[in-house]
Tab-separated table of N, CA, C and O in Angstrom:
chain	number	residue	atom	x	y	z
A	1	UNK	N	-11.600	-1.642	17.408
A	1	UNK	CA	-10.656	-2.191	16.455
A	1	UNK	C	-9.229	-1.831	16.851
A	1	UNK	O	-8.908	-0.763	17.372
A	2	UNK	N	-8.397	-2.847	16.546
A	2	UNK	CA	-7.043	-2.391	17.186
A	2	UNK	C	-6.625	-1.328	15.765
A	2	UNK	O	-7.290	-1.303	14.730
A	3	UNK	N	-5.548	-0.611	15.988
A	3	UNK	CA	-4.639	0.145	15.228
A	3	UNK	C	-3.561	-0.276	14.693
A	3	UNK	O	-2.849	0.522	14.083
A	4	UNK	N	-3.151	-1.854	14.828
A	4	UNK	CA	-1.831	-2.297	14.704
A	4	UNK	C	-1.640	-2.416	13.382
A	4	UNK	O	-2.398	-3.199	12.811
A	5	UNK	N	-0.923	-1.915	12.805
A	5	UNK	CA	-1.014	-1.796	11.247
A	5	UNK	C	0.309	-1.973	10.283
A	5	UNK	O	1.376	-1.365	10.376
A	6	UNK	N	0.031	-2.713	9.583
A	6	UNK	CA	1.450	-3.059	8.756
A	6	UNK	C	1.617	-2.621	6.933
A	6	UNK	O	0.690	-1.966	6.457
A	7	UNK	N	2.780	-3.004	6.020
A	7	UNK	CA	2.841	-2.783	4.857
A	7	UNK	C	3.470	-3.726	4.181
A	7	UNK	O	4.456	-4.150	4.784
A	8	UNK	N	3.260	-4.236	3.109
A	8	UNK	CA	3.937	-5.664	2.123
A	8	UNK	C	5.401	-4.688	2.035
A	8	UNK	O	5.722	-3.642	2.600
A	9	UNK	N	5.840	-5.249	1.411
A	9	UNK	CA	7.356	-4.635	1.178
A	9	UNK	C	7.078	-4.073	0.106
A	9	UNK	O	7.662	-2.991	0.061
A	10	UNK	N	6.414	-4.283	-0.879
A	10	UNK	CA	5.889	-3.503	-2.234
A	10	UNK	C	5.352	-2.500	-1.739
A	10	UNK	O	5.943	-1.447	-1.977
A	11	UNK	N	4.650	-2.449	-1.271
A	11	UNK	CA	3.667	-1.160	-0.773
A	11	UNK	C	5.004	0.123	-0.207
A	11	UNK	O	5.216	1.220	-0.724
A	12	UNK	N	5.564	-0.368	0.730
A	12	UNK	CA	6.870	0.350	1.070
A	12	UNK	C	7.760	0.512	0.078
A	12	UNK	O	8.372	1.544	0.353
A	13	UNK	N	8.212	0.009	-1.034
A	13	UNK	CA	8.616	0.267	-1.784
A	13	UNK	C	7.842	1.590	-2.620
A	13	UNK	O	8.513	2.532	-3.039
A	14	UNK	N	6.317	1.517	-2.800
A	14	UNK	CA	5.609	2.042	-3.726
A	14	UNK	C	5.437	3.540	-3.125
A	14	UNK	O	5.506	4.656	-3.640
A	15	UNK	N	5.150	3.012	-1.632
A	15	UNK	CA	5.097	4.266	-1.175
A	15	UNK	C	6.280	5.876	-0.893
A	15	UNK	O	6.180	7.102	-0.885
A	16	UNK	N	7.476	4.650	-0.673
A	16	UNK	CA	8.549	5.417	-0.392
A	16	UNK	C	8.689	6.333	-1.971
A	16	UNK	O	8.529	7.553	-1.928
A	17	UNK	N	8.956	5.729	-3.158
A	17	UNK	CA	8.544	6.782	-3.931
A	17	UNK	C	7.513	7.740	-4.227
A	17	UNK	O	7.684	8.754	-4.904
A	18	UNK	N	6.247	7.315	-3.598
A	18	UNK	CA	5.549	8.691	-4.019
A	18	UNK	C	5.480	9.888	-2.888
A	18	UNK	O	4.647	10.792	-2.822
A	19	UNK	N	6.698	9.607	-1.939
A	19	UNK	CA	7.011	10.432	-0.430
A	19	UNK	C	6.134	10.329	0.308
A	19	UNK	O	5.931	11.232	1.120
A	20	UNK	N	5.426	9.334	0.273
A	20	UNK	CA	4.039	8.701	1.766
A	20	UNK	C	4.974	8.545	2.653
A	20	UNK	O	5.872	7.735	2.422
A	21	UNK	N	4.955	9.326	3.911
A	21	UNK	CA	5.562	8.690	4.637
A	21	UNK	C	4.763	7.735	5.920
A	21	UNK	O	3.548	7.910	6.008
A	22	UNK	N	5.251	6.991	6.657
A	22	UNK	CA	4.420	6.000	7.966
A	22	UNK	C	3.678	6.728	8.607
A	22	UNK	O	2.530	6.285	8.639
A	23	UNK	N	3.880	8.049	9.362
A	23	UNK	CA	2.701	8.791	9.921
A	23	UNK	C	1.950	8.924	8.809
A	23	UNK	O	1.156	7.986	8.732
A	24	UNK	N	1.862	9.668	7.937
A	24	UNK	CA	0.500	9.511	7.405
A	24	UNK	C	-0.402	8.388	6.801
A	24	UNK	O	-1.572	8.379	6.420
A	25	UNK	N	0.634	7.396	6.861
A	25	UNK	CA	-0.209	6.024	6.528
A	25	UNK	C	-0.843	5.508	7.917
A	25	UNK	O	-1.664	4.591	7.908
A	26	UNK	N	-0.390	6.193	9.227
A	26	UNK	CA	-0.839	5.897	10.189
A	26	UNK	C	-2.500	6.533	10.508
A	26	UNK	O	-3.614	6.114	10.823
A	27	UNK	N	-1.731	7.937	10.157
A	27	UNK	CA	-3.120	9.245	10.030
A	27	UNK	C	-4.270	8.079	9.495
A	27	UNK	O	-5.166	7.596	10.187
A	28	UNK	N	-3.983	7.786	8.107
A	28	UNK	CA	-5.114	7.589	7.270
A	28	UNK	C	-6.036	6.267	7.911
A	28	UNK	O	-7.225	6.072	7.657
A	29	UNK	N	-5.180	5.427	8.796
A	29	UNK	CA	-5.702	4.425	9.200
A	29	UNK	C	-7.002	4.517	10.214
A	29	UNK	O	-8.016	3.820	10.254
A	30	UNK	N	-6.540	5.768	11.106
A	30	UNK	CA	-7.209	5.742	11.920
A	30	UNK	C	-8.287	7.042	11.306
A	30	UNK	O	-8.907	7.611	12.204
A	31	UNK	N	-8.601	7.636	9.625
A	31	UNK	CA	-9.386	7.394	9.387
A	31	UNK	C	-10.417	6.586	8.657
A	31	UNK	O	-11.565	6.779	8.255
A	32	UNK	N	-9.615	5.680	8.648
A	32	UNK	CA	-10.801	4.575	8.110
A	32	UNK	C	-11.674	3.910	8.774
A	32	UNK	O	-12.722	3.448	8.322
A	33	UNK	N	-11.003	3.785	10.626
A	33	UNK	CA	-11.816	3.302	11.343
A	33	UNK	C	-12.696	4.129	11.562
A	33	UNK	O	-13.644	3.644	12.180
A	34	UNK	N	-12.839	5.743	11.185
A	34	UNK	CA	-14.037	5.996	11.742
A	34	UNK	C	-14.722	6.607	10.630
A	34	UNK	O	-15.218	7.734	10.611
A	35	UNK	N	-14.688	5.295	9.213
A	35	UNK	CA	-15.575	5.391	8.337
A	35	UNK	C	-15.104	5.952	7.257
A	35	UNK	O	-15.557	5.526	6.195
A	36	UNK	N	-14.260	6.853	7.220
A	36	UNK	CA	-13.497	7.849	5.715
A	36	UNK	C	-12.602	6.750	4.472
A	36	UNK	O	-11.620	7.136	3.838
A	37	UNK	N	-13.085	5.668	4.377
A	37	UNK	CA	-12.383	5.309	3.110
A	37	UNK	C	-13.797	4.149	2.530
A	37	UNK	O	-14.417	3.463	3.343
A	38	UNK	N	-14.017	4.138	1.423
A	38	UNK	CA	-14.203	3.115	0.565
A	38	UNK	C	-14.579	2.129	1.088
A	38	UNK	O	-13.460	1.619	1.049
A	39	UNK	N	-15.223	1.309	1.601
A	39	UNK	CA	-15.287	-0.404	1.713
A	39	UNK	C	-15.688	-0.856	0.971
A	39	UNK	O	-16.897	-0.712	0.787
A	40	UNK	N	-14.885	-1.706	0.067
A	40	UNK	CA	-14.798	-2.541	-1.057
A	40	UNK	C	-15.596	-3.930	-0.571
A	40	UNK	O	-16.194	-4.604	-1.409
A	41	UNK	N	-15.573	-4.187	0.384
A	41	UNK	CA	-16.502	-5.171	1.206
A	41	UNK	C	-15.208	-6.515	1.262
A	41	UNK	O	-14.075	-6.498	0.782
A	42	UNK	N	-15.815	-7.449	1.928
A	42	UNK	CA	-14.686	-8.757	1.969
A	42	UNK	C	-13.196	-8.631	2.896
A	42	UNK	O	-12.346	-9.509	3.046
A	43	UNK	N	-13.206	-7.450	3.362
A	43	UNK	CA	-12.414	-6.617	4.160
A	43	UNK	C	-11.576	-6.354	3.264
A	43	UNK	O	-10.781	-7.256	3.003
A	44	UNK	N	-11.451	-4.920	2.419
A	44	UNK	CA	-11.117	-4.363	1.513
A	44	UNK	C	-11.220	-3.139	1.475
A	44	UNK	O	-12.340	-2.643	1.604
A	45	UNK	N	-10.354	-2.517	1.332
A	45	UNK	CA	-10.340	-0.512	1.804
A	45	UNK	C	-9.999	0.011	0.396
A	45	UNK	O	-9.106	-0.466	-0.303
A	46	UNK	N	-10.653	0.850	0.112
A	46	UNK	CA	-9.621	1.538	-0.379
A	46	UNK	C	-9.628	3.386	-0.067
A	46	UNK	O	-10.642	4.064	-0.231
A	47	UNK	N	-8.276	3.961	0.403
A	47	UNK	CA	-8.523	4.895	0.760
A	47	UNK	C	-7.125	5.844	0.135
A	47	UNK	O	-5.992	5.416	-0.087
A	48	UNK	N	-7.763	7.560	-0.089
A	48	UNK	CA	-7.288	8.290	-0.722
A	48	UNK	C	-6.178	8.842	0.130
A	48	UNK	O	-6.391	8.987	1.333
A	49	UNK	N	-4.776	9.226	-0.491
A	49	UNK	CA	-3.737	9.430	0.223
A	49	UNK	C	-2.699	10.278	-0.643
A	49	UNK	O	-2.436	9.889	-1.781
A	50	UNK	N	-1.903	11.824	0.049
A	50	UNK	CA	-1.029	12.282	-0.611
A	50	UNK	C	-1.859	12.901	-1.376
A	50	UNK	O	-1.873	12.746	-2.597
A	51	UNK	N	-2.910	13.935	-0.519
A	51	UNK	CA	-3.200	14.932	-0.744
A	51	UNK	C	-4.374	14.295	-2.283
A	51	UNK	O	-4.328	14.807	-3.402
A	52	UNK	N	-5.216	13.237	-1.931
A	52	UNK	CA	-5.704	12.993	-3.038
A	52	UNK	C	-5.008	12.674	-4.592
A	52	UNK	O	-5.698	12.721	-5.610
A	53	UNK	N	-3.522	12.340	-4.612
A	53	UNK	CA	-3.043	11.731	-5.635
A	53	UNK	C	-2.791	10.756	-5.443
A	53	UNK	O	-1.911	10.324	-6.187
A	54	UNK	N	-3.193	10.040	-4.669
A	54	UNK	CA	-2.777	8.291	-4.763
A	54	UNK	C	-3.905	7.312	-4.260
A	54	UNK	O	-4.552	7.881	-3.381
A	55	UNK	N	-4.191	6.522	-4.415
A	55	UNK	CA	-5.241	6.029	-3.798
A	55	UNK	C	-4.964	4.260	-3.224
A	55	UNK	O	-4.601	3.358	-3.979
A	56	UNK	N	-5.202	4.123	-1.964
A	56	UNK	CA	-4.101	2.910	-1.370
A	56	UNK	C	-5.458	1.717	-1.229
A	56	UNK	O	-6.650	2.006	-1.130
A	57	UNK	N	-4.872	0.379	-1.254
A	57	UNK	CA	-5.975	-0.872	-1.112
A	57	UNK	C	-5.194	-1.612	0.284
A	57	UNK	O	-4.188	-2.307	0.424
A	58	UNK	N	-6.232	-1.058	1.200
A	58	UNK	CA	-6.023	-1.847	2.427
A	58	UNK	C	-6.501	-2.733	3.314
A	58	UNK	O	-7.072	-2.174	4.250
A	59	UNK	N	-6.479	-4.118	3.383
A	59	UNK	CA	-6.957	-5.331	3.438
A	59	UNK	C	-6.682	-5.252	5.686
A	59	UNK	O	-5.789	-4.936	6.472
A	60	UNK	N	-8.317	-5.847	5.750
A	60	UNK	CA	-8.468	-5.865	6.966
A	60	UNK	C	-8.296	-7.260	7.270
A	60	UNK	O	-8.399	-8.188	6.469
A	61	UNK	N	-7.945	-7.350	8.864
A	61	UNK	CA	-8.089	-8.573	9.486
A	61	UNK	C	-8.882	-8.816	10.343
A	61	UNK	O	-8.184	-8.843	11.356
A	62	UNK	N	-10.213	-9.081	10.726
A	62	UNK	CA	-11.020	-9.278	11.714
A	62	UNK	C	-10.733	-8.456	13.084
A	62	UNK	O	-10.926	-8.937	14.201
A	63	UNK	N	-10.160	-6.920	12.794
A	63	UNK	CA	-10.633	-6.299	13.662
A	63	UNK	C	-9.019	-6.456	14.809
A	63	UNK	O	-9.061	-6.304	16.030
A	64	UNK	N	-8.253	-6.652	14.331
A	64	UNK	CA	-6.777	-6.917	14.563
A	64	UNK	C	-5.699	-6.370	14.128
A	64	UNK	O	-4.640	-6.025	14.652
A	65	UNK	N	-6.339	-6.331	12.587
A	65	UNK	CA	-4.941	-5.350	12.066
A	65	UNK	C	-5.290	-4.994	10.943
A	65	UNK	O	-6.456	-5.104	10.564
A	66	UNK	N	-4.031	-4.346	9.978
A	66	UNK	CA	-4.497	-3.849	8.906
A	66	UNK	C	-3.174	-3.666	8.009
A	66	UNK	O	-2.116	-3.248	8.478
A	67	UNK	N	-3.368	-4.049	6.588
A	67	UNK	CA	-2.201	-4.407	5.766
A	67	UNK	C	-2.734	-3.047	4.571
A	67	UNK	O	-3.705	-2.624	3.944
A	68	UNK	N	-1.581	-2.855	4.791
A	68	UNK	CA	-1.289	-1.473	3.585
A	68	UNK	C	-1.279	-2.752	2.226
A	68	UNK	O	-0.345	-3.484	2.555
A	69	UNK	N	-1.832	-3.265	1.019
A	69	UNK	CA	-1.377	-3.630	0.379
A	69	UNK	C	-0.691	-3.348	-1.203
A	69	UNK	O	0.403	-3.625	-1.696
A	70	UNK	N	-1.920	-2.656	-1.712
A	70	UNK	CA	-1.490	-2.221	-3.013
A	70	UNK	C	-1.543	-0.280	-3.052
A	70	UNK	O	-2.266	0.390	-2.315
A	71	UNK	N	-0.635	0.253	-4.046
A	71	UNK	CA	-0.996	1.817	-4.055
A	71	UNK	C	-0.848	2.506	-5.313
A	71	UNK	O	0.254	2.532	-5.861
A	72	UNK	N	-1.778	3.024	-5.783
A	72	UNK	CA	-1.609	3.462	-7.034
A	72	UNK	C	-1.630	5.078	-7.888
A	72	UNK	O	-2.846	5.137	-8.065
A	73	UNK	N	-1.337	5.775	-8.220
A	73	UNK	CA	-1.575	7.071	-8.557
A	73	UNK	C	-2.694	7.450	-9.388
A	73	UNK	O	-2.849	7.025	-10.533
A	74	UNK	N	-3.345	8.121	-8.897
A	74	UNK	CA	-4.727	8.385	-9.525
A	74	UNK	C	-4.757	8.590	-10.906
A	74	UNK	O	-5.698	8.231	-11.613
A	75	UNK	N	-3.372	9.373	-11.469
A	75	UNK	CA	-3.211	10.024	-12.072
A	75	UNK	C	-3.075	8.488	-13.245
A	75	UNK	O	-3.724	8.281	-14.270
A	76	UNK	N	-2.261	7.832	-12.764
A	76	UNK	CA	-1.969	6.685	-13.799
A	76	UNK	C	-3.422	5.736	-14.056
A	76	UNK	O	-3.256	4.946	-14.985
A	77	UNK	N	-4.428	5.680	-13.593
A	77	UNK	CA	-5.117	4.853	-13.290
A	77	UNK	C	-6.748	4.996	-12.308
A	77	UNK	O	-6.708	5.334	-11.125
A	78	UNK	N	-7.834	4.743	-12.884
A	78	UNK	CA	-8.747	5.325	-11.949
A	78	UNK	C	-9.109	4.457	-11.062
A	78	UNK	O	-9.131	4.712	-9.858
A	79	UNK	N	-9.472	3.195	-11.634
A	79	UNK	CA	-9.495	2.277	-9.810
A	79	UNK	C	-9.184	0.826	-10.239
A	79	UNK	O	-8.911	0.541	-11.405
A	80	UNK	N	-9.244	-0.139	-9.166
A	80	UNK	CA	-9.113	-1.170	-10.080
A	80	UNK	C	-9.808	-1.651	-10.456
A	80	UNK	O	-10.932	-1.174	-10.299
A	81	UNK	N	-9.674	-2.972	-11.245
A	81	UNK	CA	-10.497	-3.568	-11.738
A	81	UNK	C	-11.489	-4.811	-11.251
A	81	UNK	O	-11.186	-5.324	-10.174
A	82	UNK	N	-12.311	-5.188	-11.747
A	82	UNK	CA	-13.071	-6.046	-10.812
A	82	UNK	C	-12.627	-7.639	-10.256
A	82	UNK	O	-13.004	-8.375	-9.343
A	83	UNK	N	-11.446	-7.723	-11.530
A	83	UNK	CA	-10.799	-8.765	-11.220
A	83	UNK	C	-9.950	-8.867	-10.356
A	83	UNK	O	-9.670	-9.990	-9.936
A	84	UNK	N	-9.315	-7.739	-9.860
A	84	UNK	CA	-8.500	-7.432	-8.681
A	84	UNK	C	-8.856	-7.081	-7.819
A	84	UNK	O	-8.054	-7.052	-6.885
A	85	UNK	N	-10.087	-6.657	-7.604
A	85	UNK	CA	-10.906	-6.685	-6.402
A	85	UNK	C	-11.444	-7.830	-5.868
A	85	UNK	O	-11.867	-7.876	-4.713
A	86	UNK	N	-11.457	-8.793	-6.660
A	86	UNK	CA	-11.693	-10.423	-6.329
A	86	UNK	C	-11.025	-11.305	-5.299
A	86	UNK	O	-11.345	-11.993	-4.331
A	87	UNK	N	-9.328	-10.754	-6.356
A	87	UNK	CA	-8.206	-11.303	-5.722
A	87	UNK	C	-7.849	-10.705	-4.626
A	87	UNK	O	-7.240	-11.397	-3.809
A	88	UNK	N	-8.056	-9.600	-4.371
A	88	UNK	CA	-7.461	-9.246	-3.214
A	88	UNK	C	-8.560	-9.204	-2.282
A	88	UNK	O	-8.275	-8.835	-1.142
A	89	UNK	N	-9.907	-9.543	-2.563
A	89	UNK	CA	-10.782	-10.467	-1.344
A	89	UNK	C	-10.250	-11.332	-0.943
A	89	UNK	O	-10.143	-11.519	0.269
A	90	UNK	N	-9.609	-12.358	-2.112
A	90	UNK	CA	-9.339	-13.845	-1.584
A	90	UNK	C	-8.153	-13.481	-0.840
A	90	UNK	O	-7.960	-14.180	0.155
A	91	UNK	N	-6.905	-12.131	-1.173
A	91	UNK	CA	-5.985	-12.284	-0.209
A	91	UNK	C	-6.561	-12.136	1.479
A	91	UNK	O	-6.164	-12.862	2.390
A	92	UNK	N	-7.335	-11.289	1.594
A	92	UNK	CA	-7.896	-10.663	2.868
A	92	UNK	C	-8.437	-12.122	3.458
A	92	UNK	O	-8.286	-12.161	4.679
A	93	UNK	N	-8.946	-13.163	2.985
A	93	UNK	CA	-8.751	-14.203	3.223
A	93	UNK	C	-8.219	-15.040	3.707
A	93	UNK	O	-8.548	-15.772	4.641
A	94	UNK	N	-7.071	-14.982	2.912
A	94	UNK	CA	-6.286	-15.581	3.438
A	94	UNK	C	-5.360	-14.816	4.826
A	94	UNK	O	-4.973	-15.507	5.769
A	95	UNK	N	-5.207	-13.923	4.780
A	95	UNK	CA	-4.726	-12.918	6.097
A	95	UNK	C	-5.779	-13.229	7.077
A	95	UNK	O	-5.380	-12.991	8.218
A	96	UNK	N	-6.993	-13.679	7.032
A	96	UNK	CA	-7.405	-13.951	8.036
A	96	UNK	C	-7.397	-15.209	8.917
A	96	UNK	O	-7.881	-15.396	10.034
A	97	UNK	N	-6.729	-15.996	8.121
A	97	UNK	CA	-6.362	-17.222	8.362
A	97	UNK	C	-4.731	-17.711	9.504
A	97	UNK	O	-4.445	-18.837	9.910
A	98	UNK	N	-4.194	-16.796	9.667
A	98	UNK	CA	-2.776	-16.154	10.361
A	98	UNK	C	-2.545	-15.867	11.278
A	98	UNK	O	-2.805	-14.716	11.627
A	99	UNK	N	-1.848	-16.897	12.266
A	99	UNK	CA	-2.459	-16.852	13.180
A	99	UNK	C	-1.310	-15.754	13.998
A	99	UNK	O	-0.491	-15.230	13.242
A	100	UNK	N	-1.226	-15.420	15.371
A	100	UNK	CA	-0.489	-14.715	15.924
A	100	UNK	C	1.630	-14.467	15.046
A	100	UNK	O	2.363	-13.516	14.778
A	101	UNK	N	1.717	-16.353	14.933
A	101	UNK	CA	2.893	-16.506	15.102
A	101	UNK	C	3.594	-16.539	13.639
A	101	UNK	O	4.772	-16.495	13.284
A	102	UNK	N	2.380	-16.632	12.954
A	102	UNK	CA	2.720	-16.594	11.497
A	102	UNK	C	2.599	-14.645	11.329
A	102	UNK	O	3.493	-14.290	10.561
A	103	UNK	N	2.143	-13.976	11.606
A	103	UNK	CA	2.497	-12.718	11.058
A	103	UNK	C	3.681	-12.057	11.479
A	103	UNK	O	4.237	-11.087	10.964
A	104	UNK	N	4.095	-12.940	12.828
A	104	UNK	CA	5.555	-12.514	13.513
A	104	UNK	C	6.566	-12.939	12.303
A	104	UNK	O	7.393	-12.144	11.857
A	105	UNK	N	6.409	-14.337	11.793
A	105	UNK	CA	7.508	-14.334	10.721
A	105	UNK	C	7.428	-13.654	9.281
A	105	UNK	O	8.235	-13.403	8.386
A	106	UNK	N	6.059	-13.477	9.493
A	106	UNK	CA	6.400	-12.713	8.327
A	106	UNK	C	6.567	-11.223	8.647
A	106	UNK	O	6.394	-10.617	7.589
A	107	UNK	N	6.763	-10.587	9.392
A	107	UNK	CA	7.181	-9.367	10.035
A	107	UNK	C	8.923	-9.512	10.004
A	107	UNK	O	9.664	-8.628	9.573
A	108	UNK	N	9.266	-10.510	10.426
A	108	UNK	CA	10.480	-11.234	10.721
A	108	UNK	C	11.256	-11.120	9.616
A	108	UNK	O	12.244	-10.386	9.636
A	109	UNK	N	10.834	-11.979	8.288
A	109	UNK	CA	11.536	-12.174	7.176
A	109	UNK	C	11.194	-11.074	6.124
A	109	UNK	O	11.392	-11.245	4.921
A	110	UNK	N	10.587	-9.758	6.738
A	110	UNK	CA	10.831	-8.400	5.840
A	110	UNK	C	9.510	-8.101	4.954
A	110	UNK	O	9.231	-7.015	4.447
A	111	UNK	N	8.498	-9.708	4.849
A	111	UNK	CA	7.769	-9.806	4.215
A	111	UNK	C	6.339	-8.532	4.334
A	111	UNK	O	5.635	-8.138	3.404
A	112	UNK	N	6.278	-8.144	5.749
A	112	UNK	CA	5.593	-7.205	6.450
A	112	UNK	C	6.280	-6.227	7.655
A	112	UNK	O	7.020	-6.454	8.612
A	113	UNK	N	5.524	-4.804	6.993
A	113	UNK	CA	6.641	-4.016	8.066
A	113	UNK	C	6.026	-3.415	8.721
A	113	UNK	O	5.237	-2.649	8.167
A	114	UNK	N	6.061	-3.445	10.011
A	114	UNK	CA	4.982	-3.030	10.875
A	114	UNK	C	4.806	-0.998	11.087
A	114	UNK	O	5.738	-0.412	11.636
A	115	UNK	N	4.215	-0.611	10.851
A	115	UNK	CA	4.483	0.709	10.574
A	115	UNK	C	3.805	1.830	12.206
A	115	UNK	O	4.354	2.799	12.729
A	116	UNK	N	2.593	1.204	12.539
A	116	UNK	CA	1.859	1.680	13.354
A	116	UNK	C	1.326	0.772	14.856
A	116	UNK	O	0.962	-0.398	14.734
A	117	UNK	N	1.331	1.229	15.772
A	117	UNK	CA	0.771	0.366	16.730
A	117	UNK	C	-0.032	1.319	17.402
A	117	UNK	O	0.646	2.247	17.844
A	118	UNK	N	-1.410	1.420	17.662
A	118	UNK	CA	-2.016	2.615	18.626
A	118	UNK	C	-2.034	3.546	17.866
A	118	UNK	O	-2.434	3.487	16.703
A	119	UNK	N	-1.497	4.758	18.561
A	119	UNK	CA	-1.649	6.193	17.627
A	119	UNK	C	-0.208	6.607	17.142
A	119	UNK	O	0.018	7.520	16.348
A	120	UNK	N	0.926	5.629	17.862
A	120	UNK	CA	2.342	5.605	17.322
A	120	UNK	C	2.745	5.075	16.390
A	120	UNK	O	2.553	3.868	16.247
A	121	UNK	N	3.506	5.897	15.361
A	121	UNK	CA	4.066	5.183	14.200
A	121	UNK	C	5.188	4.617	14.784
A	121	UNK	O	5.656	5.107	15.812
A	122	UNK	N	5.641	3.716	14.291
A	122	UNK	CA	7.088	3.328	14.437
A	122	UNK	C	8.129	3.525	13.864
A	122	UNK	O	8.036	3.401	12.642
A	123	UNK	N	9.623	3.924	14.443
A	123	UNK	CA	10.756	4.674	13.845
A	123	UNK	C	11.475	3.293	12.929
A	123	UNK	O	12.488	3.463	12.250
């Protein structure tokens, strides 16, 4: 599986307040590939972060990449709900549908921020 790994701008937003920083969203990635988070199934993660107070929903792409999408504090909330586990199948969905040149623009127009490539975060 590649490592190339990105974040919605919400997620970066969400994260930057709870002091997640990109290496450890990098850390956590590369343990999910070797099994340590949740599979929600439909390519759907969800994995624990920040010392077990936050818990992040991270939507796979056929083995290509990986989108930080939603993040929530344990503390506020215990998981989601089944209806949002639906929807954010159908997003993973649709991310799989994307092709090279479409994730460049949306990388492009801020929409996705690329955080990790390999075992390097990015500055």
């Amino acid at each position: 599986m590649s490592e190339r790994t990105f974040k919605t701008d919400w997620f970066a937003k969400a994260a930057r307040k709870a002091l997640i920083t990109d290496k450890e969203l990098c850390e956590a990635i590369n343990e999910v590939m070797l099994g340590q988070a949740d599979d929600l199934g439909g390519g759907v993660f969800k994995k624990r972060l920040n010392k077990n107070m936050h818990r992040s929903i991270i939507l796979a792409k056929g083995g290509r990449y990986w989108i930080y999408q939603y993040l929530f504090a344990k503390s506020d909330r215990e998981n989601i709900d089944d209806e949002e586990l639906v929807e954010f199948r159908k997003l993973a969905k649709v991310y799989e549908k994307l092709t090279a040149a479409m994730l460049e623009e949306l990388r492009a127009d801020g929409a996705l921020k690329e955080i990790c490539n390999g075992n390097k975060a990015k500055v």
